[in-house]
Tab-separated table of C-alpha atoms and ligand atoms in Angstrom:
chain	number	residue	atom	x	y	z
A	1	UNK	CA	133.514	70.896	74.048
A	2	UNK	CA	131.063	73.583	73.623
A	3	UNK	CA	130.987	75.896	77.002
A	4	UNK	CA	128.105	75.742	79.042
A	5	UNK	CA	125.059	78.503	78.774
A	6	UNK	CA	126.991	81.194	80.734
A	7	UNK	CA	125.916	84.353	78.500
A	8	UNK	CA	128.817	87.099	79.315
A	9	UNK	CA	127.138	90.126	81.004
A	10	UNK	CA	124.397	88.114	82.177
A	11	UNK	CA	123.812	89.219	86.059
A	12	UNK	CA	125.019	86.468	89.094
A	13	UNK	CA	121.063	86.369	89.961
A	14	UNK	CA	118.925	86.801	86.934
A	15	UNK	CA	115.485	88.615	87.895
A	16	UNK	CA	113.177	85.062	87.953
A	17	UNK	CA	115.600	83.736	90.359
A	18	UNK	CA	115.643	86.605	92.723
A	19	UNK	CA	112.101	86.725	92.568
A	20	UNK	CA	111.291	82.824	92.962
A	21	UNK	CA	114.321	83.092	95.801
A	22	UNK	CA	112.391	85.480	97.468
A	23	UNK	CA	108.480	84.075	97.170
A	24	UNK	CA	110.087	80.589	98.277
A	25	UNK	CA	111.666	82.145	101.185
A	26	UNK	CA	108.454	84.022	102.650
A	27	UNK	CA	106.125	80.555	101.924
A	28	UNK	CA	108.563	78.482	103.071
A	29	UNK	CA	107.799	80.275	106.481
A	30	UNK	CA	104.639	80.011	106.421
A	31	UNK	CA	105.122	76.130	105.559
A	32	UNK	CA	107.123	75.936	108.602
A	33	UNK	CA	105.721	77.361	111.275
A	34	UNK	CA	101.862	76.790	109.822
A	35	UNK	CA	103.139	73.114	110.041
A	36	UNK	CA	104.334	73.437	114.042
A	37	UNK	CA	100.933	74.622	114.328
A	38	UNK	CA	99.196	71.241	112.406
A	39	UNK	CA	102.236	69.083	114.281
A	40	UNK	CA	101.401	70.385	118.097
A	41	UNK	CA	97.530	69.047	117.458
A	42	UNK	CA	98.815	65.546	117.068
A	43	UNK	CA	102.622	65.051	117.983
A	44	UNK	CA	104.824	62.850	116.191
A	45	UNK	CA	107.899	63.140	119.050
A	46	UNK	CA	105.740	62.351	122.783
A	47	UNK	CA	106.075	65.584	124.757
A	48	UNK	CA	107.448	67.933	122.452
A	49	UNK	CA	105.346	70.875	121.122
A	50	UNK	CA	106.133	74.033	119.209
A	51	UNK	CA	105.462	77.206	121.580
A	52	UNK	CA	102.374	79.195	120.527
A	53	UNK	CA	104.753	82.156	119.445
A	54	UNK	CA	106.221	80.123	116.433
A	55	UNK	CA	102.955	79.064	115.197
A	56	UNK	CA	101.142	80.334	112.414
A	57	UNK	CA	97.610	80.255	113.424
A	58	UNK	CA	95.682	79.888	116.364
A	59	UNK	CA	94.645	76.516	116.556
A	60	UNK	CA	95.425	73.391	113.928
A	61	UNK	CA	92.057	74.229	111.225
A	62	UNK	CA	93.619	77.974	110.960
A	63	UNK	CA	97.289	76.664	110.560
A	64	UNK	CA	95.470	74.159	107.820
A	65	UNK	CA	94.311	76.694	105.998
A	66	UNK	CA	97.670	78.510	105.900
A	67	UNK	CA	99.694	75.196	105.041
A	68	UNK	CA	97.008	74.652	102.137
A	69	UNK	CA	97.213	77.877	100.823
A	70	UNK	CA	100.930	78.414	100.942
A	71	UNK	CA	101.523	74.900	99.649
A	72	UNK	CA	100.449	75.861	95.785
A	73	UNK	CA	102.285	78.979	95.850
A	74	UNK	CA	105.362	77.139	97.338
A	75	UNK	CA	104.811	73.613	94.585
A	76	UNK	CA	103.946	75.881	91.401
A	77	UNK	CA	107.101	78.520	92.451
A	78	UNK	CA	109.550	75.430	93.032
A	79	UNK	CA	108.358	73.949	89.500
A	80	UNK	CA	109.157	77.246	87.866
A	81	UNK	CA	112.718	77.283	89.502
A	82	UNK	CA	113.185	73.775	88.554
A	83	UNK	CA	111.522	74.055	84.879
A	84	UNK	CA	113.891	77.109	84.546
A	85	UNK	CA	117.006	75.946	86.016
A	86	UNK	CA	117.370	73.128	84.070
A	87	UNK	CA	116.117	74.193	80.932
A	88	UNK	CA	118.586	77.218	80.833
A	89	UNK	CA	121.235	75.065	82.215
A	90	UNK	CA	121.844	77.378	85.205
A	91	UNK	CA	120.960	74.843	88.115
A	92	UNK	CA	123.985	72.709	86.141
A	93	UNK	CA	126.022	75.284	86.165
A	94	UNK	CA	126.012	76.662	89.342
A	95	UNK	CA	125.548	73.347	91.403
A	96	UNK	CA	128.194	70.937	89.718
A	97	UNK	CA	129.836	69.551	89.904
A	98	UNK	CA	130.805	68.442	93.209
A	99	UNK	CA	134.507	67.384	93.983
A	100	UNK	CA	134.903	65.322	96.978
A	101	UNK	CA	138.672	66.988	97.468
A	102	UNK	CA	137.039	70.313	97.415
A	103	UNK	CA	134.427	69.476	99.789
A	104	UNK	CA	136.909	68.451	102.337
A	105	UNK	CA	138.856	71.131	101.913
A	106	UNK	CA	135.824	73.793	101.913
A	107	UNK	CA	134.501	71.770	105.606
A	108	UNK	CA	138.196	71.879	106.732
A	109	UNK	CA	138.676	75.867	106.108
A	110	UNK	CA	135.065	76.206	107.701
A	111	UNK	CA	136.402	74.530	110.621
A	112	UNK	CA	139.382	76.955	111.137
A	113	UNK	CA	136.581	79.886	109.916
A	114	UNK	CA	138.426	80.261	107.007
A	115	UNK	CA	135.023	81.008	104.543
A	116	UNK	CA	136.452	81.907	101.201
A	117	UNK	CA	133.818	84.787	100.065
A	118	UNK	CA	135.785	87.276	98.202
A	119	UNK	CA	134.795	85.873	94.507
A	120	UNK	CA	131.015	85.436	95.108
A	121	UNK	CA	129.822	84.101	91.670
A	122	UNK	CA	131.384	81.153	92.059
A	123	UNK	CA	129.761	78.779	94.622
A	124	UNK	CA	131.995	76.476	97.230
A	125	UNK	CA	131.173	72.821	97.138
A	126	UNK	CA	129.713	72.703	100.875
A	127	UNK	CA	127.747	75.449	99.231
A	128	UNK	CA	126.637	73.179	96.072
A	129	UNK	CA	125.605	70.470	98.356
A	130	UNK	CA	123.332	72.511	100.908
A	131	UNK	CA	121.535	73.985	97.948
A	132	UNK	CA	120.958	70.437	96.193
A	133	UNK	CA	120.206	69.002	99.496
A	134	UNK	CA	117.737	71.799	100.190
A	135	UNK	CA	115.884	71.571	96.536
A	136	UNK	CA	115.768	67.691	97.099
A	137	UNK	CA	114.268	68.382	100.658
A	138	UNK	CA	111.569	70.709	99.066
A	139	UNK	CA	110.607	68.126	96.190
A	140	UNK	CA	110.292	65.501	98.928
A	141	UNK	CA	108.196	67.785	101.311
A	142	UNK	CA	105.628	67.986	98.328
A	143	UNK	CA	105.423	63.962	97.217
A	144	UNK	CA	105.297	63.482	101.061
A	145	UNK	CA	102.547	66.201	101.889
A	146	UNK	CA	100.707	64.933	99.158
A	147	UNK	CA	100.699	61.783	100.295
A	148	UNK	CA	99.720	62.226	103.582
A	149	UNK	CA	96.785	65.320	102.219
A	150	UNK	CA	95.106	62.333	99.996
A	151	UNK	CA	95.935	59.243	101.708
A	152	UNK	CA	92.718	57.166	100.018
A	153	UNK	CA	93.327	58.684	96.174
A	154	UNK	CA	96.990	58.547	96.786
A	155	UNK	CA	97.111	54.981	98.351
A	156	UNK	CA	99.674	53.645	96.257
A	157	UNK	CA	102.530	56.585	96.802
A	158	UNK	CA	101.489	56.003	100.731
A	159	UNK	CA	102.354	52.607	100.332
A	160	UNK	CA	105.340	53.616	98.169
A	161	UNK	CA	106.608	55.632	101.042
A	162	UNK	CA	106.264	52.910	103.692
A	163	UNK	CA	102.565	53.490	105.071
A	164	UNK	CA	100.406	56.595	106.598
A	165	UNK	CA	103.077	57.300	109.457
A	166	UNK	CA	106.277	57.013	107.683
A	167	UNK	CA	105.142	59.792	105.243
A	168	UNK	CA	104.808	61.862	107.992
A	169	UNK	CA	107.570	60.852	109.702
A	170	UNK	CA	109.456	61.288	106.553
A	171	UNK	CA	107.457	65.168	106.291
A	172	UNK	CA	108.492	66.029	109.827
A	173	UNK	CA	112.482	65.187	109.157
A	174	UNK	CA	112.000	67.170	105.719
A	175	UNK	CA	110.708	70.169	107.311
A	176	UNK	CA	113.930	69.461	109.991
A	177	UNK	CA	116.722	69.334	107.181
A	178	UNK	CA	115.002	72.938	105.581
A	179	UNK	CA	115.092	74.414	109.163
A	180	UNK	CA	118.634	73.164	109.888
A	181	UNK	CA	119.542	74.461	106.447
A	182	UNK	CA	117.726	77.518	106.985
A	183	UNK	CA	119.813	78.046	110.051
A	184	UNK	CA	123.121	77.940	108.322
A	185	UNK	CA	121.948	79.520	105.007
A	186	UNK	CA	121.001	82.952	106.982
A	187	UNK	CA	123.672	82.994	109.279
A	188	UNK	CA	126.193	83.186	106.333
A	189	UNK	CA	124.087	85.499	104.254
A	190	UNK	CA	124.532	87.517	107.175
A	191	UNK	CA	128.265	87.474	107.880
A	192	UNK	CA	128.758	87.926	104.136
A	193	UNK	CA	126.171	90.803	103.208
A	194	UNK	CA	127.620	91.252	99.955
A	195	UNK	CA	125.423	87.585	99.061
A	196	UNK	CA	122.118	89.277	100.661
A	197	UNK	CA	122.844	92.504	98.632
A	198	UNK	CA	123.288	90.445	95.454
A	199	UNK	CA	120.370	88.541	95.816
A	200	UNK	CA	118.384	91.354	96.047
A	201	UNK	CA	120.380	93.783	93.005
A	202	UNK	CA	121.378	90.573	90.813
A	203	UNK	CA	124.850	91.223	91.783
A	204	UNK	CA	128.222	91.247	89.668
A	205	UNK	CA	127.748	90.351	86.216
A	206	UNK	CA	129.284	87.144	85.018
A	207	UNK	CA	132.575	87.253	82.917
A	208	UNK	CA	133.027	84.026	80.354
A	209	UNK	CA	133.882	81.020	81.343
A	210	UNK	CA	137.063	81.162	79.178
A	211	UNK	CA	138.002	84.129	81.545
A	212	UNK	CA	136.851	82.387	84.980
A	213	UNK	CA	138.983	80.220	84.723
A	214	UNK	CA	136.255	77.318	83.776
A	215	UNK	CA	138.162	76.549	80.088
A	216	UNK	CA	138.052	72.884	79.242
B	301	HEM	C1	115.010	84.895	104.944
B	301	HEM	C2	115.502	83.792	104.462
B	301	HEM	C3	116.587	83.689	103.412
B	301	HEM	C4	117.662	84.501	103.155
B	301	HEM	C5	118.088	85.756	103.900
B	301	HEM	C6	118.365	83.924	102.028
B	301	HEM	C7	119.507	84.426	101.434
B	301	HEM	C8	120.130	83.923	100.293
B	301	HEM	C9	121.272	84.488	99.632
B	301	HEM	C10	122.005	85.726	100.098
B	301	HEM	C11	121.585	83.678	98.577
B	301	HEM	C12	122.750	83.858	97.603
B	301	HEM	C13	123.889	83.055	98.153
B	301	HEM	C14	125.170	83.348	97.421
B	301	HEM	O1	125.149	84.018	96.389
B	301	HEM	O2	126.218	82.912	97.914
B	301	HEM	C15	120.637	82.608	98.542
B	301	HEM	C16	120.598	81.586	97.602
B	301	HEM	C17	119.806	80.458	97.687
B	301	HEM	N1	118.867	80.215	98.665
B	301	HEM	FE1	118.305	81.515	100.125
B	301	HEM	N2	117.711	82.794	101.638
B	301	HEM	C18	116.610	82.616	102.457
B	301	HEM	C19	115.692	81.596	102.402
B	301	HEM	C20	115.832	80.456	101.638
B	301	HEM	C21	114.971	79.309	101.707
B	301	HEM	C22	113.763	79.171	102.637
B	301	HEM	C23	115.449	78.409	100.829
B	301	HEM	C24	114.940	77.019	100.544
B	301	HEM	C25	114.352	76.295	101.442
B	301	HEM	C26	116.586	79.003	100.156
B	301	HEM	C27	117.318	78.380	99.180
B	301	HEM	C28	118.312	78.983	98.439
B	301	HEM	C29	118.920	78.389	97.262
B	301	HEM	C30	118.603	77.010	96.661
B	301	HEM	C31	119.846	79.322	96.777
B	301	HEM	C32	120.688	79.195	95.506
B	301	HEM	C33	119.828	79.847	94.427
B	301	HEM	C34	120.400	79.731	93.041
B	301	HEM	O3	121.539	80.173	92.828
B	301	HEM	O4	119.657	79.237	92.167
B	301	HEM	N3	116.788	80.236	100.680
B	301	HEM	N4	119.764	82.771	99.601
């Protein structure tokens, strides 16, 4: 079977990722709290509001602006990672595949705070599944915004998605699983700097496959 496209030498983080990683992360903030800002105007959940000092602008038509400005850097930046990820085979590679055994195992360890993070090249499976939940989170956050930006042109995907106010039910709980991951996912980058440091530098370059321990 031939091995996947792991090209010995090649760096943990290649330079496009790093630098999509890090224009994702700042306009994912400003997607975030520009959208508490848009939410408090009109409330989904009856009495609860963002406070002014997590909102990006200072009243709804300035956070509108931010949220529409920030949304083509954040759609044409994810497209990029996604175009490149799977065309180079690296989303494949680094995200599956998933073993439910491992997965137990990895939440069990967590549990005891037992968080393997000596070998960071190789990603655990509670890992895999945060990251693919995460990237599924952000390609829902556009078809939903989209939907509820051009509700009249885009009639039929608001329909699709169960009417005006699911969508934006459904673009509320998005934003909710990337803050909830966003929790997590700095929290750990944190107790393991070596992961922040590597994201930044590229980080240890990859051995083969053969030599990983990966050999079919
Ligand atoms: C200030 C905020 C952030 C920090 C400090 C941060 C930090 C990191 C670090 C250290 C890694 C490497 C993890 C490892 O090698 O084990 C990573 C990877 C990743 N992060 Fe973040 N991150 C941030 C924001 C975000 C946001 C907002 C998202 C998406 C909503 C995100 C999604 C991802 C994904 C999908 C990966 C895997 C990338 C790949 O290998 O292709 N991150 N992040």
């Amino acid at each position: 079977m031939p091995a996947l496209s792991v090209d010995v030498g090649r760096r943990l983080h290649p330079l496009p990722v790093r630098i999509m990683h890090w224009i994702n992360a700042a306009v994912m903030l400003v997607m975030i709290t520009s959208g508490w800002g848009i939410y408090d105007d009109d409330v989904i959940v009856r009495g609860f509001r963002f406070s002014s000092f997590w909102r990006l602008g200072d009243w709804a038509a300035w956070s509108l602006n931010w949220h529409f400005a920030g949304m083509w850097f954040l759609t044409v930046n994810g497209l990029i990672y996604l175009i490149y990820g799977l065309t180079s085979g690296r989303l494949h590679e680094r995200l599956l595949p998933i073993r439910p055994v491992e997965l137990v195992r990895t939440i069990v360890d967590t549990l005891h705070f037992k968080i393997a993070h000596e070998d960071i090249t190789v990603y655990n499976a509670v890992q895999k599944l945060l990251y693919i939940v995460v990237i599924l989170a952000g390609i829902s956050q556009v078809v939903t915004g989209l939907a509820i930006w051009k509700p009249v042109q885009l009639s039929g995907l608001v329909a699709l998605l169960g009417g005006f106010q699911t969508a934006r039910v459904l673009h509320f709980a998005g934003m909710a699983v990337i803050v909830g991951f966003l929790i997590v996912h700095v929290a750990l980058a944190l107790l393991v700097p070596k992961t922040l440091g590597a994201m930044v530098t590229g980080g240890p370059r990859l051995r083969g496959r053969a030599e990983e321990g990966h050999a079919t």
